[in-house]
XYZ file of C-alpha atoms in Angstrom:
635
model
C 0.155 0.672 -0.221
C 1.279 3.578 -0.978
C 2.085 6.246 1.770
C -0.617 8.890 2.033
C 0.497 12.987 1.363
C -0.497 15.753 3.007
C -3.129 17.764 1.236
C -2.024 21.410 2.733
C 0.506 23.082 4.933
C -1.298 26.258 5.711
C -1.082 28.111 8.572
C -2.814 27.548 12.014
C -5.407 30.549 12.133
C -6.022 29.961 8.296
C -6.472 26.440 9.403
C -8.651 27.309 12.001
C -10.767 29.543 9.858
C -11.405 27.886 7.375
C -12.978 25.096 9.054
C -15.087 26.820 11.430
C -16.098 28.580 8.369
C -17.137 25.030 6.740
C -19.071 24.039 10.010
C -20.560 27.012 11.157
C -24.030 26.141 10.578
C -23.713 23.850 13.250
C -24.099 24.402 16.541
C -25.654 22.154 19.659
C -29.187 22.375 20.788
C -29.977 24.638 23.698
C -31.560 24.074 27.190
C -32.818 25.594 30.205
C -31.504 24.912 33.771
C -31.476 26.316 36.920
C -29.412 29.493 37.209
C -27.363 28.062 40.273
C -25.851 24.953 38.300
C -25.221 27.258 35.079
C -21.473 28.057 35.784
C -19.554 27.804 32.739
C -21.945 27.307 30.658
C -22.820 29.221 27.553
C -25.923 31.478 27.129
C -27.882 30.863 24.167
C -30.216 34.321 24.548
C -29.125 37.560 25.860
C -30.405 37.858 29.205
C -32.701 40.589 31.044
C -33.253 41.311 34.883
C -36.905 40.772 35.652
C -37.095 42.856 38.996
C -34.903 45.363 39.755
C -32.425 44.935 43.541
C -32.556 46.023 45.710
C -36.194 45.374 44.522
C -37.000 48.737 47.820
C -35.069 51.360 49.563
C -32.947 49.357 52.359
C -30.615 50.991 54.928
C -26.585 50.425 54.010
C -25.986 50.467 57.500
C -26.483 49.862 61.160
C -28.845 53.763 62.778
C -31.284 55.455 62.141
C -33.775 56.453 59.378
C -34.848 60.424 59.235
C -35.789 63.350 57.251
C -32.594 64.815 56.179
C -33.918 68.321 56.625
C -34.651 67.901 60.274
C -30.554 67.357 61.033
C -29.634 70.385 58.448
C -28.914 72.785 61.458
C -26.834 70.728 63.564
C -23.185 71.623 64.805
C -20.929 70.734 67.603
C -22.387 73.569 69.724
C -26.046 73.349 68.484
C -27.036 69.539 68.527
C -30.133 68.368 67.041
C -31.967 66.325 69.069
C -34.588 63.253 67.466
C -37.468 61.752 69.215
C -38.392 57.636 68.426
C -41.324 56.876 66.370
C -41.421 60.984 66.243
C -38.372 61.613 63.784
C -36.686 58.823 62.739
C -36.825 54.690 63.332
C -34.200 52.413 64.814
C -32.833 50.031 61.193
C -30.468 47.802 60.661
C -28.009 47.166 57.484
C -30.813 45.637 54.994
C -33.827 46.746 56.532
C -36.516 48.636 54.307
C -36.807 52.507 54.669
C -40.374 53.512 55.301
C -41.524 55.768 52.348
C -41.414 58.938 54.663
C -37.786 58.937 55.376
C -35.161 59.736 52.638
C -31.897 59.302 54.694
C -30.056 57.007 57.813
C -27.513 57.893 60.075
C -24.995 55.765 60.843
C -25.049 54.618 64.947
C -21.519 55.936 65.649
C -22.845 59.188 64.688
C -25.749 58.959 67.252
C -25.186 60.674 70.805
C -28.313 58.693 72.574
C -29.525 60.785 75.416
C -32.126 58.742 76.755
C -33.495 54.971 75.571
C -35.812 56.510 72.460
C -34.041 60.093 72.148
C -30.810 61.082 70.118
C -28.700 64.145 69.578
C -26.616 64.324 66.253
C -23.628 66.870 65.682
C -23.900 67.152 61.765
C -26.349 67.230 59.526
C -27.434 64.109 57.105
C -27.952 64.695 53.185
C -30.646 63.197 51.157
C -30.708 59.524 50.512
C -27.225 59.162 52.385
C -26.782 55.655 53.428
C -29.573 54.284 51.898
C -29.401 51.558 48.458
C -32.350 52.635 46.808
C -34.322 50.736 44.215
C -32.452 49.725 41.160
C -29.161 50.695 42.608
C -27.507 47.408 41.798
C -29.596 46.195 39.084
C -32.746 47.660 37.406
C -35.398 45.797 35.918
C -35.084 44.990 32.045
C -31.649 45.635 32.278
C -29.212 43.188 30.559
C -27.302 40.992 33.138
C -25.451 38.963 29.985
C -25.205 39.007 26.357
C -25.113 36.216 24.324
C -22.706 33.848 23.964
C -21.440 34.810 27.770
C -19.815 32.049 29.464
C -21.332 32.096 32.552
C -19.096 32.695 35.725
C -20.189 32.538 39.516
C -20.479 36.190 40.356
C -22.722 36.122 37.363
C -24.863 33.653 39.061
C -25.309 36.028 41.803
C -26.431 38.884 39.454
C -28.750 36.994 38.028
C -30.381 34.867 40.799
C -30.771 38.905 42.601
C -32.214 40.396 38.789
C -34.849 37.417 39.435
C -33.351 35.185 36.536
C -33.823 31.455 37.933
C -33.423 29.714 34.650
C -31.308 29.992 31.942
C -31.167 29.296 28.200
C -27.500 27.453 27.784
C -26.203 25.736 24.846
C -25.800 22.440 25.717
C -22.518 20.766 26.441
C -21.408 19.059 22.636
C -21.151 14.871 23.474
C -17.733 14.361 22.155
C -16.821 10.894 20.733
C -13.123 9.967 21.339
C -11.732 6.927 19.025
C -8.121 5.390 19.971
C -7.180 3.690 16.738
C -3.874 1.735 16.139
C -3.260 -2.215 16.439
C 0.102 -1.420 18.509
C -1.966 0.215 21.008
C -3.429 -1.493 24.211
C -4.924 -1.009 27.550
C -3.873 -0.014 30.688
C -3.068 -2.821 33.138
C -2.278 -5.405 29.997
C -0.020 -7.493 29.820
C 2.898 -5.688 27.774
C 4.521 -7.319 24.791
C 7.467 -5.956 22.459
C 5.898 -3.229 20.165
C 2.713 -2.457 22.317
C 2.445 1.035 23.517
C -0.183 1.631 26.557
C -3.059 3.791 25.069
C -3.426 7.216 27.078
C -3.966 9.889 24.940
C -7.866 9.248 24.697
C -7.810 9.646 28.680
C -5.810 12.594 28.479
C -8.363 13.816 25.482
C -11.490 13.309 28.314
C -10.302 15.490 31.128
C -9.485 17.792 28.229
C -13.168 17.734 27.014
C -14.348 17.887 29.890
C -12.083 21.480 30.800
C -13.344 22.743 27.648
C -16.796 22.225 28.327
C -17.754 19.255 26.429
C -19.398 16.065 27.932
C -16.581 13.128 26.774
C -17.098 9.384 25.611
C -14.165 7.108 25.178
C -14.709 4.336 22.735
C -12.584 0.981 22.946
C -9.298 0.705 21.073
C -9.808 0.553 16.851
C -7.181 -1.616 15.452
C -6.024 -0.768 11.856
C -8.691 -1.933 9.895
C -10.074 0.484 7.348
C -14.092 -1.000 7.308
C -14.302 -1.514 10.896
C -12.634 1.347 11.616
C -14.795 3.123 9.183
C -18.021 2.005 10.921
C -17.086 2.868 13.781
C -16.964 6.718 13.280
C -20.176 5.998 10.657
C -22.208 5.315 13.801
C -20.043 7.937 16.256
C -20.665 10.682 13.758
C -24.573 9.758 14.059
C -24.709 9.745 17.978
C -22.650 12.067 19.052
C -21.694 16.597 18.195
C -18.265 16.023 17.336
C -15.598 12.823 17.198
C -12.041 13.333 17.859
C -9.841 10.444 15.973
C -6.832 9.585 17.690
C -3.307 8.692 15.412
C -3.463 7.727 11.785
C -4.066 10.755 10.376
C -0.404 10.397 9.551
C 1.580 9.518 5.647
C 2.182 6.295 6.966
C 0.560 2.820 5.301
C -1.945 1.633 8.150
C -2.891 5.291 8.513
C -6.301 5.149 7.391
C -7.739 8.300 9.282
C -7.989 10.629 6.101
C -9.400 7.531 3.829
C -12.466 6.976 6.304
C -13.095 10.570 7.207
C -13.280 11.313 2.961
C -15.592 8.067 2.209
C -17.927 9.239 4.920
C -17.574 12.773 4.555
C -15.214 15.364 3.802
C -11.476 16.433 4.597
C -10.902 20.249 4.439
C -7.548 20.370 5.827
C -4.483 17.813 6.212
C -1.861 19.203 7.493
C -1.021 22.475 8.998
C 2.336 24.160 9.397
C 2.841 23.964 13.367
C 5.286 21.872 14.872
C 4.399 19.552 16.452
C 1.216 18.238 15.423
C 1.352 19.372 11.898
C -0.648 15.719 10.468
C -3.742 16.925 11.812
C -7.089 16.136 9.661
C -10.090 18.430 10.140
C -13.291 17.323 8.004
C -17.025 16.656 8.584
C -18.736 13.533 8.424
C -22.714 13.608 8.783
C -22.818 17.047 9.321
C -20.718 16.676 12.543
C -17.048 18.396 12.441
C -14.149 15.717 12.902
C -10.182 16.129 13.773
C -8.081 13.277 12.979
C -5.328 14.150 15.796
C -1.813 12.831 15.818
C -0.508 10.237 18.151
C 2.336 11.585 19.481
C 1.635 12.787 23.086
C 2.742 16.316 22.486
C 1.180 16.770 19.215
C -1.706 15.639 20.339
C -1.995 18.077 23.185
C -1.220 21.339 20.906
C -3.893 20.257 18.128
C -6.160 19.646 21.677
C -5.612 23.280 23.367
C -5.422 25.000 19.997
C -8.071 23.542 17.891
C -10.166 20.870 19.822
C -10.580 23.581 22.229
C -11.838 26.413 19.884
C -14.348 23.949 18.514
C -16.070 22.811 21.163
C -16.651 26.901 22.137
C -17.387 27.554 18.685
C -20.467 24.716 18.515
C -21.500 26.913 21.585
C -21.383 30.102 20.565
C -18.117 31.222 21.983
C -15.309 32.303 20.835
C -12.475 31.610 23.039
C -9.259 34.119 23.884
C -7.778 32.405 27.288
C -3.958 32.400 26.502
C -2.117 34.196 28.925
C 1.376 35.640 28.247
C 4.239 37.336 29.747
C 7.253 38.445 28.477
C 10.747 36.555 29.181
C 14.185 36.784 28.642
C 15.730 33.431 26.828
C 18.401 31.580 28.319
C 19.749 29.684 25.315
C 19.616 29.838 21.945
C 16.898 27.717 19.770
C 16.871 26.933 16.501
C 13.669 26.598 14.344
C 12.203 25.626 10.709
C 10.791 28.706 9.113
C 8.452 26.584 7.078
C 6.270 25.777 10.876
C 4.954 27.247 13.867
C 6.983 25.427 16.437
C 5.876 24.950 19.828
C 8.770 24.880 22.781
C 8.368 24.069 26.384
C 9.894 26.088 28.807
C 10.737 26.617 32.324
C 10.031 29.834 33.917
C 11.545 31.671 36.836
C 11.612 35.328 38.514
C 15.062 37.005 38.830
C 16.550 39.891 39.669
C 12.900 41.367 38.510
C 12.377 39.670 35.386
C 11.158 36.338 33.568
C 13.349 33.680 32.722
C 12.758 31.259 29.717
C 14.512 28.092 29.760
C 13.646 25.569 27.194
C 13.226 21.699 27.660
C 13.041 18.679 24.994
C 11.045 19.439 22.217
C 10.294 16.006 20.774
C 6.312 15.600 19.377
C 6.578 12.204 22.223
C 8.328 13.589 25.209
C 5.350 13.293 27.296
C 7.142 14.523 30.356
C 7.972 17.648 28.793
C 4.380 18.802 28.971
C 4.344 18.085 32.349
C 7.882 19.666 33.096
C 6.662 23.009 31.118
C 6.063 25.694 32.985
C 5.229 27.968 29.700
C 4.882 27.541 25.852
C 7.105 29.727 23.617
C 5.543 30.000 20.340
C 8.417 30.505 17.293
C 6.517 31.886 14.036
C 6.380 30.378 10.844
C 9.096 33.450 9.056
C 11.447 32.934 12.179
C 14.148 30.578 11.526
C 14.878 30.711 16.018
C 15.727 33.069 18.706
C 19.297 34.000 19.909
C 19.791 34.372 23.498
C 18.988 37.094 25.466
C 15.722 37.708 23.167
C 12.475 38.871 24.880
C 10.092 36.699 23.880
C 6.334 36.176 24.489
C 5.905 32.871 26.363
C 2.296 31.400 27.205
C 2.240 30.740 30.509
C 0.583 27.637 32.069
C 0.607 28.502 35.971
C 0.233 31.904 37.220
C 2.668 34.552 37.918
C 2.334 34.009 41.155
C 3.112 30.637 40.909
C 6.332 31.351 38.719
C 7.119 33.986 41.059
C 7.134 31.825 44.051
C 9.568 28.765 41.554
C 12.747 28.682 42.705
C 14.990 27.689 39.166
C 17.630 25.249 38.914
C 19.487 25.397 35.562
C 22.657 22.655 35.779
C 23.455 19.378 35.734
C 20.992 16.439 36.573
C 20.519 14.221 39.728
C 17.374 12.439 40.862
C 18.379 14.346 44.369
C 16.864 17.087 42.859
C 13.641 15.771 42.704
C 13.232 14.436 45.951
C 13.650 18.142 47.196
C 11.622 19.856 44.746
C 8.936 17.358 46.302
C 9.820 18.005 50.042
C 9.809 22.104 49.230
C 6.567 21.951 47.300
C 4.979 19.799 50.673
C 5.903 23.413 52.209
C 3.314 24.983 50.498
C 4.580 28.307 49.373
C 7.575 27.497 46.983
C 8.638 25.262 44.373
C 11.703 24.435 42.777
C 12.072 24.037 39.198
C 15.057 22.291 36.936
C 16.279 22.701 33.870
C 19.078 19.869 32.691
C 21.505 21.800 30.606
C 24.462 20.103 32.143
C 27.358 21.716 34.978
C 29.167 23.981 32.137
C 25.283 25.096 30.862
C 24.318 25.748 34.247
C 27.521 27.920 34.999
C 26.987 30.106 32.045
C 23.043 30.670 33.135
C 24.188 31.888 36.569
C 26.780 34.011 34.496
C 24.217 35.750 32.288
C 22.312 35.869 36.012
C 19.300 33.291 34.481
C 19.017 30.921 36.908
C 18.895 31.869 41.086
C 21.427 28.625 41.402
C 23.415 25.838 39.176
C 24.504 22.630 39.997
C 27.529 21.142 39.213
C 30.420 18.992 39.091
C 32.822 20.028 37.315
C 36.607 18.513 37.151
C 39.486 20.369 37.078
C 41.966 18.401 35.485
C 44.841 19.827 36.267
C 44.285 20.697 40.082
C 42.099 17.826 40.388
C 39.662 19.580 42.772
C 36.033 20.296 41.613
C 33.758 23.273 40.881
C 36.346 26.462 42.377
C 38.265 27.124 39.550
C 35.644 26.905 37.120
C 33.254 29.482 39.202
C 35.803 31.939 39.009
C 36.913 31.413 35.597
C 33.275 32.093 34.493
C 31.946 34.258 36.789
C 34.961 36.316 38.514
C 33.161 39.782 39.065
C 30.444 38.544 41.364
C 30.583 37.018 44.622
C 28.995 33.380 44.174
C 28.851 31.017 47.469
C 29.766 27.385 47.034
C 27.606 25.284 49.085
C 28.282 21.728 49.432
C 26.224 19.144 48.134
C 26.922 15.497 47.749
C 29.582 13.649 47.028
C 28.520 11.021 44.649
C 30.195 7.658 43.272
C 30.380 7.929 39.238
C 30.819 4.284 37.525
C 29.990 2.175 34.650
C 26.412 1.538 34.538
C 25.948 -2.210 32.959
C 23.148 -4.915 32.351
C 21.748 -6.717 36.044
C 24.773 -9.736 35.820
C 27.280 -7.568 33.707
C 26.621 -10.278 31.189
C 29.957 -8.831 28.972
C 31.876 -9.030 31.896
C 32.843 -4.936 31.517
C 34.825 -4.099 34.587
C 36.810 -0.645 33.074
C 35.813 1.689 30.821
C 39.172 -0.195 28.889
C 36.708 -3.176 28.387
C 34.275 -0.780 26.281
C 36.649 -0.959 23.568
C 37.815 -4.269 24.309
C 34.573 -5.850 24.036
C 33.008 -3.763 21.640
C 30.599 -2.665 23.943
C 27.438 -0.260 22.719
C 28.089 2.810 25.098
C 25.286 5.818 26.104
C 26.892 9.137 26.515
C 25.822 12.281 28.505
C 25.564 15.720 26.790
C 28.982 17.735 25.591
C 29.181 20.336 28.843
C 28.152 17.971 31.378
C 30.209 17.394 34.449
C 29.869 13.829 33.322
C 31.736 14.211 29.966
C 33.953 15.956 31.168
C 34.920 13.327 34.274
C 34.652 11.128 31.736
C 36.801 12.600 28.853
C 39.342 13.421 31.280
C 39.654 9.200 32.569
C 39.544 8.402 28.545
C 42.938 10.610 28.497
C 44.501 9.257 31.654
C 43.883 5.843 29.876
C 45.270 6.869 26.853
C 41.592 5.596 25.168
C 40.314 7.650 21.706
C 37.210 8.259 22.196
C 36.639 7.629 18.583
C 36.977 3.806 19.642
C 33.821 3.893 21.273
C 30.479 2.486 19.839
C 28.419 5.396 20.872
C 30.633 7.501 22.147
C 28.338 10.351 20.439
C 25.099 9.210 21.113
C 23.938 11.531 23.848
C 21.313 11.862 26.857
C 20.671 14.367 29.304
C 20.631 12.794 32.706
C 21.645 10.090 34.541
C 18.609 7.887 34.647
C 17.887 8.252 30.963
C 21.526 6.738 30.556
C 20.406 3.912 32.470
C 17.049 3.709 31.335
C 18.818 3.052 27.514
C 21.355 -0.027 29.277
C 18.214 -1.561 31.088
C 16.108 -1.599 27.854
C 19.104 -3.211 26.126
C 19.355 0.061 23.391
C 23.236 0.434 25.156
C 25.330 -2.226 27.311
C 27.325 0.282 29.679
C 27.210 4.614 30.202
C 28.723 6.502 32.568
C 26.499 7.819 35.450
C 25.919 8.185 39.300
C 25.309 4.722 41.332
C 21.306 5.883 42.238
C 20.030 5.684 39.048
C 21.630 2.229 38.783
C 19.950 1.089 41.622
C 16.863 2.462 40.284
C 16.884 0.461 37.121
C 18.576 -2.466 38.663
C 21.988 -2.502 36.707
C 25.004 -3.056 37.758
C 27.386 -0.579 38.484
C 31.298 -0.595 38.348
C 33.040 2.492 40.442
C 35.470 4.897 38.214
C 35.490 7.737 40.164
C 33.652 10.133 43.536
C 33.508 13.555 42.687
C 31.596 16.839 44.240
C 28.033 17.784 43.557
C 28.050 21.319 44.989
C 25.435 24.263 44.232
C 26.558 27.519 43.045
C 24.784 30.595 43.997
C 25.122 34.546 44.337
C 25.673 35.216 47.764
C 22.837 37.937 47.503
C 20.337 34.924 46.704
C 20.751 33.530 49.968
C 18.307 36.288 51.355
C 15.852 34.508 49.349
C 12.876 33.214 51.280
C 12.145 30.324 48.492
C 16.137 30.139 48.782
C 16.224 29.683 52.451
C 13.719 27.255 52.655
C 15.020 25.161 49.731
C 18.413 25.175 52.153
C 16.373 24.353 54.750
C 14.979 21.213 52.897
C 18.570 19.939 51.841
C 19.846 20.025 55.530
C 16.808 18.237 56.660
C 16.689 14.949 58.416
C 13.971 14.088 56.031
C 16.217 14.537 52.919
C 19.094 13.059 54.454
C 17.145 9.805 55.147
C 15.901 9.802 51.535
C 19.241 9.565 50.236
C 20.384 6.683 52.283
C 17.827 5.237 50.736
C 19.036 5.708 47.031
C 22.438 5.249 48.408
C 26.160 5.895 47.103
C 26.098 9.632 48.086
C 28.154 11.002 51.442
C 26.695 14.081 52.682
C 28.642 14.621 55.115
C 29.822 18.350 54.080
C 26.296 18.890 53.337
C 25.603 22.952 53.942
C 28.857 23.947 54.326
C 29.396 27.174 52.485
C 32.665 28.409 50.990
C 32.262 32.429 49.401
C 34.032 33.048 46.122
C 35.355 36.426 44.973
């Protein structure tokens, strides 16, 4: 079977406009719901007040209702005396005001002469402290327009205006159809080639957040006739169909053929990355979206297209993206053919937001979990230089970002433990971007991180970290906080089937190696050891193959994709690998002295010096924390 081809490569906004224009006549039906149950619903018609609020003149304070004219002569030297039942009545906040009175004097301004007489020493003015009829809402006044998403405050206004039932659009029923012969349900026994199906579960939650009612179908295998039958059935019973996977150009990607057989394909291929192979069409007059299978691609299609679609069929145009201006901590290259969505970590440092890019692959689900925001690189640009001011769509509140301690540098599992313990305290969070020790030092130099985690061996002196801080940050006072000493070594398969016991054995036995990225402390250590042993890196199979964390190196070995890699003992232990020690190293924290006074940094330092944190290190094994917390000032 030949492969499919993409019909188009148009811009995201143009694709959305074409799609919505094609389905503009489709809207879900309306229904009446109780006002107090209408939060988040979209109004189908304008809503007018049936009564005024308040619908009588009422007191705005506790005091007495009287006639303002009787008080006009009141002064300190000439107080006016008023008698209850003759000149005033006592009222509390919210009490109706008898027609004969036109003002209320606060209780605090009264001088009680007797049980039923008061004196006042300053005049009142007509209608003071009185909430007049219709002061808030006037009968017949527009409370909410058509196509308005009802909020909690709106519900109060509606009820106050005598509106106890509202006409809203029904929530669209959304069919979610996962496809793929390789997919299995969560909990099923996995075989090589199987993929746990989870996209549809994410879609269901997103659909609920967008205001729809999701229904997840069973996994549809890659069979054209069976898939066509499922889609045909769904299109007759649901308002919107989401067809997940099979939208690309593979031989078993049937989504496009199914849609054009049952209806029409309007768009196949949009100039975005990730998410290009999306399909937009219609089946049985119902909008259908063919969503790519890669999780990150799927996420951006849901957020940028499906969210708009669900609101559009309810007559609502959603514009809820929030942006901040941030400084880019790293150069980013991009293709000028696509609008690219780049996930970033965010921190607030020295009065400005810093954006640190993280993984960019369409299948890297954790990049979405770890992201604080999304940088959108327009089609016409080939990227941004380091230091560029860019607009970032934030996925968290600004308060959350401002209470984030940003760490850029070398990875270690203990950072995740520290982040968890810090989050338990409630206010501050730790966000870390793994770019290696040199990357961390450079970010610290450029004031793009609160602190850097580093383990940099000076090959001339054998000393760790100090010389690098002096070399790269010569004009700033830096505190080097001793973190842990840890064992670096070779991680190999359980049982060490190739009997690898040294770096020399990697070459001798032709073992497949997986390396850390350039600039990482582990890479520097490896190069130092190779030079010391007289080993040419070119003789190591996989020397140029890079991973960004110790745990990802360990995972490649555990899966059999590599035979060995250099990493820390804790990563080997987690992945149940054998470990051959190579060297002890010092993994420290470099932080500007002035940041030691930040409340979030203080809490982080309390966490890593706590017994709870040390107990977690003991569980992982391979760490010496005897000098933890010791501070060395480098000027």
